[in-house]
Amino acid sequence: MGTYAPRRDIVVAAVDAIKTEIKQKIAETEGEFVLDLEGVEMVDSKGIGLLISTFATLAEKQRGFRLVGTAPDLLELFRSMRMHQHFAIG
Amino acid sequence: VLNWNRILPATVDAVETFCLSLRRELAGSWRRSDAFAAELVLREVMANAVEHGGRFEPGQTIAVQLTADGARFKARVSDHGQGFEASAVLGVATGERGRGLRILDLYATTHAFEDGGRTVAFELPLRPAESKE
């Protein structure tokens, strides 16, 4: 299993750097990939795009994807954007 | 009560600094979920102004007006770009722009595209601070 915790907001100003870090972590690990959102207060549309593309990348490799440590406001946002239909969010 | 009137460079970094300043300003005085919604929608509208209005060109600016009276948060973001035809974008935008518009629809009670799409105005309801989570 792979785990990665960005520990900062996943927004347009940071999304390229976080994308690089996720890509590296995916390459180093096998099995389910868990993104730990503890300490993440904001995810904008660019960040949502990164989460969805991460899910798609892992799905191509037959690997699961899951979010943990999601703050209540982000949980509500992700559910409203119907992201829970693609991967588990907790 | 909030009353901000700022001119910012049309850059991603300026938007980030502005939004973090707003977060600090609202922390503790607004309900957390109201502050989250205001910052999120503002980020989407400002990012749109930087990307499509400023076109990432140096020297471009965006104007941001924010007011809040305890019951309502109002924002107005203007850029100097070519604007866009809202009716041509709404409902058909995809990718990040489509998601940004979806977020605007989800949280804003009203929104309007003015001056040929160069200004976006929106409002969000605010709940009483005493019922803060």
mmCIF file of C-alpha atoms in Angstrom:
data_model
loop_
_atom_site.group_PDB
_atom_site.id
_atom_site.type_symbol
_atom_site.label_atom_id
_atom_site.label_comp_id
_atom_site.label_asym_id
_atom_site.label_seq_id
_atom_site.Cartn_x
_atom_site.Cartn_y
_atom_site.Cartn_z
ATOM 1 C CA MET A 1 0.000 0.000 0.000
ATOM 2 C CA GLY A 2 1.141 3.539 -0.702
ATOM 3 C CA THR A 3 0.337 6.579 1.416
ATOM 4 C CA TYR A 4 0.969 10.230 0.786
ATOM 5 C CA ALA A 5 0.068 13.245 2.920
ATOM 6 C CA PRO A 6 0.508 16.642 1.219
ATOM 7 C CA ARG A 7 -0.012 18.531 4.533
ATOM 8 C CA ARG A 8 -0.933 21.701 2.623
ATOM 9 C CA ASP A 9 -3.823 23.025 0.582
ATOM 10 C CA ILE A 10 -4.321 21.391 -2.812
ATOM 11 C CA VAL A 11 -4.905 24.569 -4.785
ATOM 12 C CA VAL A 12 -3.704 26.053 -8.035
ATOM 13 C CA ALA A 13 -0.559 27.521 -6.420
ATOM 14 C CA ALA A 14 0.587 24.106 -5.157
ATOM 15 C CA VAL A 15 -1.041 21.591 -7.460
ATOM 16 C CA ASP A 16 1.929 21.061 -9.813
ATOM 17 C CA ALA A 17 4.321 20.309 -6.962
ATOM 18 C CA ILE A 18 1.833 17.978 -5.259
ATOM 19 C CA LYS A 19 1.182 16.217 -8.575
ATOM 20 C CA THR A 20 4.915 15.498 -8.924
ATOM 21 C CA GLU A 21 5.090 14.160 -5.370
ATOM 22 C CA ILE A 22 2.039 11.917 -5.869
ATOM 23 C CA LYS A 23 3.435 10.577 -9.142
ATOM 24 C CA GLN A 24 6.708 9.697 -7.414
ATOM 25 C CA LYS A 25 4.921 8.016 -4.501
ATOM 26 C CA ILE A 26 2.724 5.983 -6.849
ATOM 27 C CA ALA A 27 5.819 4.786 -8.711
ATOM 28 C CA GLU A 28 7.502 3.716 -5.444
ATOM 29 C CA THR A 29 4.558 1.716 -4.097
ATOM 30 C CA GLU A 30 2.142 -1.073 -4.970
ATOM 31 C CA GLY A 31 -1.472 -1.876 -4.145
ATOM 32 C CA GLU A 32 -4.002 0.579 -2.802
ATOM 33 C CA PHE A 33 -2.962 4.229 -2.664
ATOM 34 C CA VAL A 34 -4.181 6.335 0.247
ATOM 35 C CA LEU A 35 -4.120 10.126 0.186
ATOM 36 C CA ASP A 36 -4.125 11.474 3.728
ATOM 37 C CA LEU A 37 -5.773 14.922 3.773
ATOM 38 C CA GLU A 38 -5.030 15.619 7.433
ATOM 39 C CA GLY A 39 -4.078 19.313 7.661
ATOM 40 C CA VAL A 40 -5.547 20.157 4.241
ATOM 41 C CA GLU A 41 -8.056 23.003 4.630
ATOM 42 C CA MET A 42 -8.780 23.859 0.994
ATOM 43 C CA VAL A 43 -9.046 21.998 -2.317
ATOM 44 C CA ASP A 44 -10.034 24.074 -5.353
ATOM 45 C CA SER A 45 -11.151 22.955 -8.810
ATOM 46 C CA LYS A 46 -7.545 22.387 -9.889
ATOM 47 C CA GLY A 47 -7.026 20.232 -6.808
ATOM 48 C CA ILE A 48 -10.205 18.293 -7.532
ATOM 49 C CA GLY A 49 -8.868 17.745 -11.049
ATOM 50 C CA LEU A 50 -5.666 16.330 -9.561
ATOM 51 C CA LEU A 51 -7.598 13.930 -7.311
ATOM 52 C CA ILE A 52 -9.659 12.692 -10.249
ATOM 53 C CA SER A 53 -6.618 12.255 -12.497
ATOM 54 C CA THR A 54 -4.831 10.395 -9.670
ATOM 55 C CA PHE A 55 -7.817 8.058 -9.392
ATOM 56 C CA ALA A 56 -7.765 7.503 -13.184
ATOM 57 C CA THR A 57 -4.011 6.790 -13.199
ATOM 58 C CA LEU A 58 -4.374 4.236 -10.402
ATOM 59 C CA ALA A 59 -7.451 2.640 -11.980
ATOM 60 C CA GLU A 60 -5.437 2.009 -15.158
ATOM 61 C CA LYS A 61 -2.955 0.107 -12.998
ATOM 62 C CA GLN A 62 -5.791 -1.811 -11.266
ATOM 63 C CA ARG A 63 -4.921 -0.065 -8.004
ATOM 64 C CA GLY A 64 -7.424 1.317 -5.530
ATOM 65 C CA PHE A 65 -7.536 4.921 -4.348
ATOM 66 C CA ARG A 66 -8.910 6.284 -1.087
ATOM 67 C CA LEU A 67 -8.974 9.620 0.751
ATOM 68 C CA VAL A 68 -8.659 9.732 4.541
ATOM 69 C CA GLY A 69 -8.542 12.531 7.102
ATOM 70 C CA THR A 70 -10.879 14.713 5.049
ATOM 71 C CA ALA A 71 -12.140 17.854 6.827
ATOM 72 C CA PRO A 72 -15.970 18.228 7.101
ATOM 73 C CA ASP A 73 -16.224 21.130 4.619
ATOM 74 C CA LEU A 74 -14.125 19.228 2.080
ATOM 75 C CA LEU A 75 -16.243 16.093 2.593
ATOM 76 C CA GLU A 76 -19.354 18.101 1.758
ATOM 77 C CA LEU A 77 -17.665 19.637 -1.297
ATOM 78 C CA PHE A 78 -16.451 16.259 -2.601
ATOM 79 C CA ARG A 79 -19.882 14.690 -2.130
ATOM 80 C CA SER A 80 -21.529 17.623 -3.907
ATOM 81 C CA MET A 81 -19.074 17.136 -6.770
ATOM 82 C CA ARG A 82 -20.020 13.420 -6.731
ATOM 83 C CA MET A 83 -16.426 12.312 -6.260
ATOM 84 C CA HIS A 84 -17.545 9.587 -3.831
ATOM 85 C CA GLN A 85 -18.992 7.765 -6.836
ATOM 86 C CA HIS A 86 -15.430 7.109 -8.013
ATOM 87 C CA PHE A 87 -13.445 6.434 -4.832
ATOM 88 C CA ALA A 88 -13.854 6.133 -1.062
ATOM 89 C CA ILE A 89 -13.679 9.363 0.905
ATOM 90 C CA GLY A 90 -13.343 9.361 4.670
ATOM 91 C CA VAL B 1 -18.386 43.500 8.861
ATOM 92 C CA LEU B 2 -15.966 43.213 5.976
ATOM 93 C CA ASN B 3 -15.134 45.882 3.421
ATOM 94 C CA TRP B 4 -12.134 45.168 1.206
ATOM 95 C CA ASN B 5 -11.327 46.907 -2.057
ATOM 96 C CA ARG B 6 -8.061 45.737 -3.602
ATOM 97 C CA ILE B 7 -6.178 45.789 -6.891
ATOM 98 C CA LEU B 8 -3.898 42.750 -7.272
ATOM 99 C CA PRO B 9 -1.387 41.527 -9.834
ATOM 100 C CA ALA B 10 -3.129 38.940 -12.031
ATOM 101 C CA THR B 11 -0.942 36.104 -10.771
ATOM 102 C CA VAL B 12 -1.539 32.787 -9.044
ATOM 103 C CA ASP B 13 0.763 33.803 -6.171
ATOM 104 C CA ALA B 14 -1.128 37.066 -5.573
ATOM 105 C CA VAL B 15 -4.424 35.170 -5.440
ATOM 106 C CA GLU B 16 -2.944 32.701 -2.946
ATOM 107 C CA THR B 17 -1.623 35.471 -0.678
ATOM 108 C CA PHE B 18 -4.945 37.325 -0.857
ATOM 109 C CA CYS B 19 -6.997 34.226 -0.025
ATOM 110 C CA LEU B 20 -4.784 33.307 2.925
ATOM 111 C CA SER B 21 -5.160 36.886 4.240
ATOM 112 C CA LEU B 22 -8.925 36.533 3.948
ATOM 113 C CA ARG B 23 -8.805 33.188 5.788
ATOM 114 C CA ARG B 24 -6.890 34.770 8.662
ATOM 115 C CA GLU B 25 -9.311 37.716 8.749
ATOM 116 C CA LEU B 26 -12.380 35.476 8.969
ATOM 117 C CA ALA B 27 -10.985 32.843 11.345
ATOM 118 C CA GLY B 28 -12.828 32.899 14.635
ATOM 119 C CA SER B 29 -15.375 35.521 13.613
ATOM 120 C CA TRP B 30 -17.327 33.631 10.920
ATOM 121 C CA ARG B 31 -18.747 30.135 10.995
ATOM 122 C CA ARG B 32 -16.077 27.825 9.640
ATOM 123 C CA SER B 33 -18.306 26.552 6.821
ATOM 124 C CA ASP B 34 -19.222 30.097 5.721
ATOM 125 C CA ALA B 35 -15.572 31.139 5.662
ATOM 126 C CA PHE B 36 -14.723 27.972 3.688
ATOM 127 C CA ALA B 37 -17.450 28.639 1.098
ATOM 128 C CA ALA B 38 -16.511 32.317 0.698
ATOM 129 C CA GLU B 39 -12.823 31.498 0.201
ATOM 130 C CA LEU B 40 -13.491 28.588 -2.152
ATOM 131 C CA VAL B 41 -15.816 30.487 -4.498
ATOM 132 C CA LEU B 42 -13.559 33.529 -4.432
ATOM 133 C CA ARG B 43 -10.581 31.335 -5.359
ATOM 134 C CA GLU B 44 -12.461 29.959 -8.368
ATOM 135 C CA VAL B 45 -13.545 33.374 -9.618
ATOM 136 C CA MET B 46 -10.112 34.941 -9.061
ATOM 137 C CA ALA B 47 -8.315 32.006 -10.718
ATOM 138 C CA ASN B 48 -10.616 32.418 -13.701
ATOM 139 C CA ALA B 49 -9.777 36.150 -13.847
ATOM 140 C CA VAL B 50 -6.037 35.394 -13.734
ATOM 141 C CA GLU B 51 -6.178 32.627 -16.340
ATOM 142 C CA HIS B 52 -8.694 34.009 -18.803
ATOM 143 C CA GLY B 53 -8.600 37.729 -18.026
ATOM 144 C CA GLY B 54 -4.906 38.228 -17.266
ATOM 145 C CA ARG B 55 -3.831 35.424 -19.612
ATOM 146 C CA PHE B 56 -0.774 35.098 -17.329
ATOM 147 C CA GLU B 57 0.673 38.249 -18.930
ATOM 148 C CA PRO B 58 2.931 40.437 -16.740
ATOM 149 C CA GLY B 59 1.514 43.781 -15.636
ATOM 150 C CA GLN B 60 -2.118 42.657 -15.733
ATOM 151 C CA THR B 61 -4.247 43.298 -12.666
ATOM 152 C CA ILE B 62 -7.548 42.174 -11.213
ATOM 153 C CA ALA B 63 -9.833 44.197 -8.942
ATOM 154 C CA VAL B 64 -11.535 42.566 -5.972
ATOM 155 C CA GLN B 65 -14.321 44.078 -3.855
ATOM 156 C CA LEU B 66 -15.576 42.182 -0.812
ATOM 157 C CA THR B 67 -18.302 43.239 1.594
ATOM 158 C CA ALA B 68 -20.155 41.414 4.351
ATOM 159 C CA ASP B 69 -22.837 42.704 6.694
ATOM 160 C CA GLY B 70 -23.359 39.685 8.927
ATOM 161 C CA ALA B 71 -26.128 38.201 6.798
ATOM 162 C CA ARG B 72 -24.558 38.230 3.366
ATOM 163 C CA PHE B 73 -21.125 38.097 1.745
ATOM 164 C CA LYS B 74 -20.829 39.928 -1.570
ATOM 165 C CA ALA B 75 -17.862 39.724 -3.929
ATOM 166 C CA ARG B 76 -17.033 41.345 -7.219
ATOM 167 C CA VAL B 77 -13.955 40.389 -9.281
ATOM 168 C CA SER B 78 -12.984 42.274 -12.441
ATOM 169 C CA ASP B 79 -10.241 41.715 -14.961
ATOM 170 C CA HIS B 80 -9.055 43.500 -18.104
ATOM 171 C CA GLY B 81 -9.309 40.552 -20.472
ATOM 172 C CA GLN B 82 -11.495 40.009 -23.491
ATOM 173 C CA GLY B 83 -14.362 38.689 -21.399
ATOM 174 C CA PHE B 84 -16.553 35.802 -22.470
ATOM 175 C CA GLU B 85 -20.104 35.070 -23.418
ATOM 176 C CA ALA B 86 -21.535 33.486 -20.281
ATOM 177 C CA SER B 87 -24.360 31.737 -22.111
ATOM 178 C CA ALA B 88 -21.789 30.021 -24.333
ATOM 179 C CA VAL B 89 -19.829 28.664 -21.355
ATOM 180 C CA LEU B 90 -22.441 27.801 -18.745
ATOM 181 C CA GLY B 91 -23.560 24.219 -18.953
ATOM 182 C CA VAL B 92 -20.962 23.196 -21.514
ATOM 183 C CA ALA B 93 -17.669 24.037 -19.789
ATOM 184 C CA THR B 94 -15.598 20.984 -18.962
ATOM 185 C CA GLY B 95 -12.471 20.251 -16.943
ATOM 186 C CA GLU B 96 -11.377 22.726 -14.267
ATOM 187 C CA ARG B 97 -13.445 25.594 -15.697
ATOM 188 C CA GLY B 98 -16.546 23.420 -15.632
ATOM 189 C CA ARG B 99 -15.787 22.406 -12.045
ATOM 190 C CA GLY B 100 -15.185 26.044 -11.080
ATOM 191 C CA LEU B 101 -18.573 27.032 -12.461
ATOM 192 C CA ARG B 102 -20.171 24.060 -10.680
ATOM 193 C CA ILE B 103 -18.652 25.275 -7.391
ATOM 194 C CA LEU B 104 -20.017 28.773 -8.064
ATOM 195 C CA ASP B 105 -23.465 27.239 -8.628
ATOM 196 C CA LEU B 106 -23.220 25.068 -5.509
ATOM 197 C CA TYR B 107 -22.364 27.784 -2.997
ATOM 198 C CA ALA B 108 -23.451 31.161 -4.376
ATOM 199 C CA THR B 109 -27.078 32.187 -3.931
ATOM 200 C CA THR B 110 -26.766 34.620 -6.807
ATOM 201 C CA HIS B 111 -24.091 35.270 -9.391
ATOM 202 C CA ALA B 112 -23.836 37.462 -12.441
ATOM 203 C CA PHE B 113 -21.429 37.945 -15.325
ATOM 204 C CA GLU B 114 -21.187 41.631 -16.197
ATOM 205 C CA ASP B 115 -19.253 43.864 -18.577
ATOM 206 C CA GLY B 116 -19.034 41.148 -21.221
ATOM 207 C CA GLY B 117 -17.803 38.577 -18.720
ATOM 208 C CA ARG B 118 -14.958 40.754 -17.400
ATOM 209 C CA THR B 119 -16.674 41.108 -14.024
ATOM 210 C CA VAL B 120 -18.109 38.287 -11.939
ATOM 211 C CA ALA B 121 -20.298 39.199 -8.952
ATOM 212 C CA PHE B 122 -21.694 36.716 -6.466
ATOM 213 C CA GLU B 123 -23.331 36.520 -3.042
ATOM 214 C CA LEU B 124 -23.302 33.904 -0.300
ATOM 215 C CA PRO B 125 -25.559 33.771 2.754
ATOM 216 C CA LEU B 126 -23.915 34.019 6.179
ATOM 217 C CA ARG B 127 -25.280 32.331 9.266
ATOM 218 C CA PRO B 128 -25.124 33.943 12.699
ATOM 219 C CA ALA B 129 -21.673 33.763 14.269
ATOM 220 C CA GLU B 130 -23.143 32.514 17.579
ATOM 221 C CA SER B 131 -24.104 29.258 15.830
ATOM 222 C CA LYS B 132 -20.474 28.738 14.845
ATOM 223 C CA GLU B 133 -19.460 25.050 14.550
#
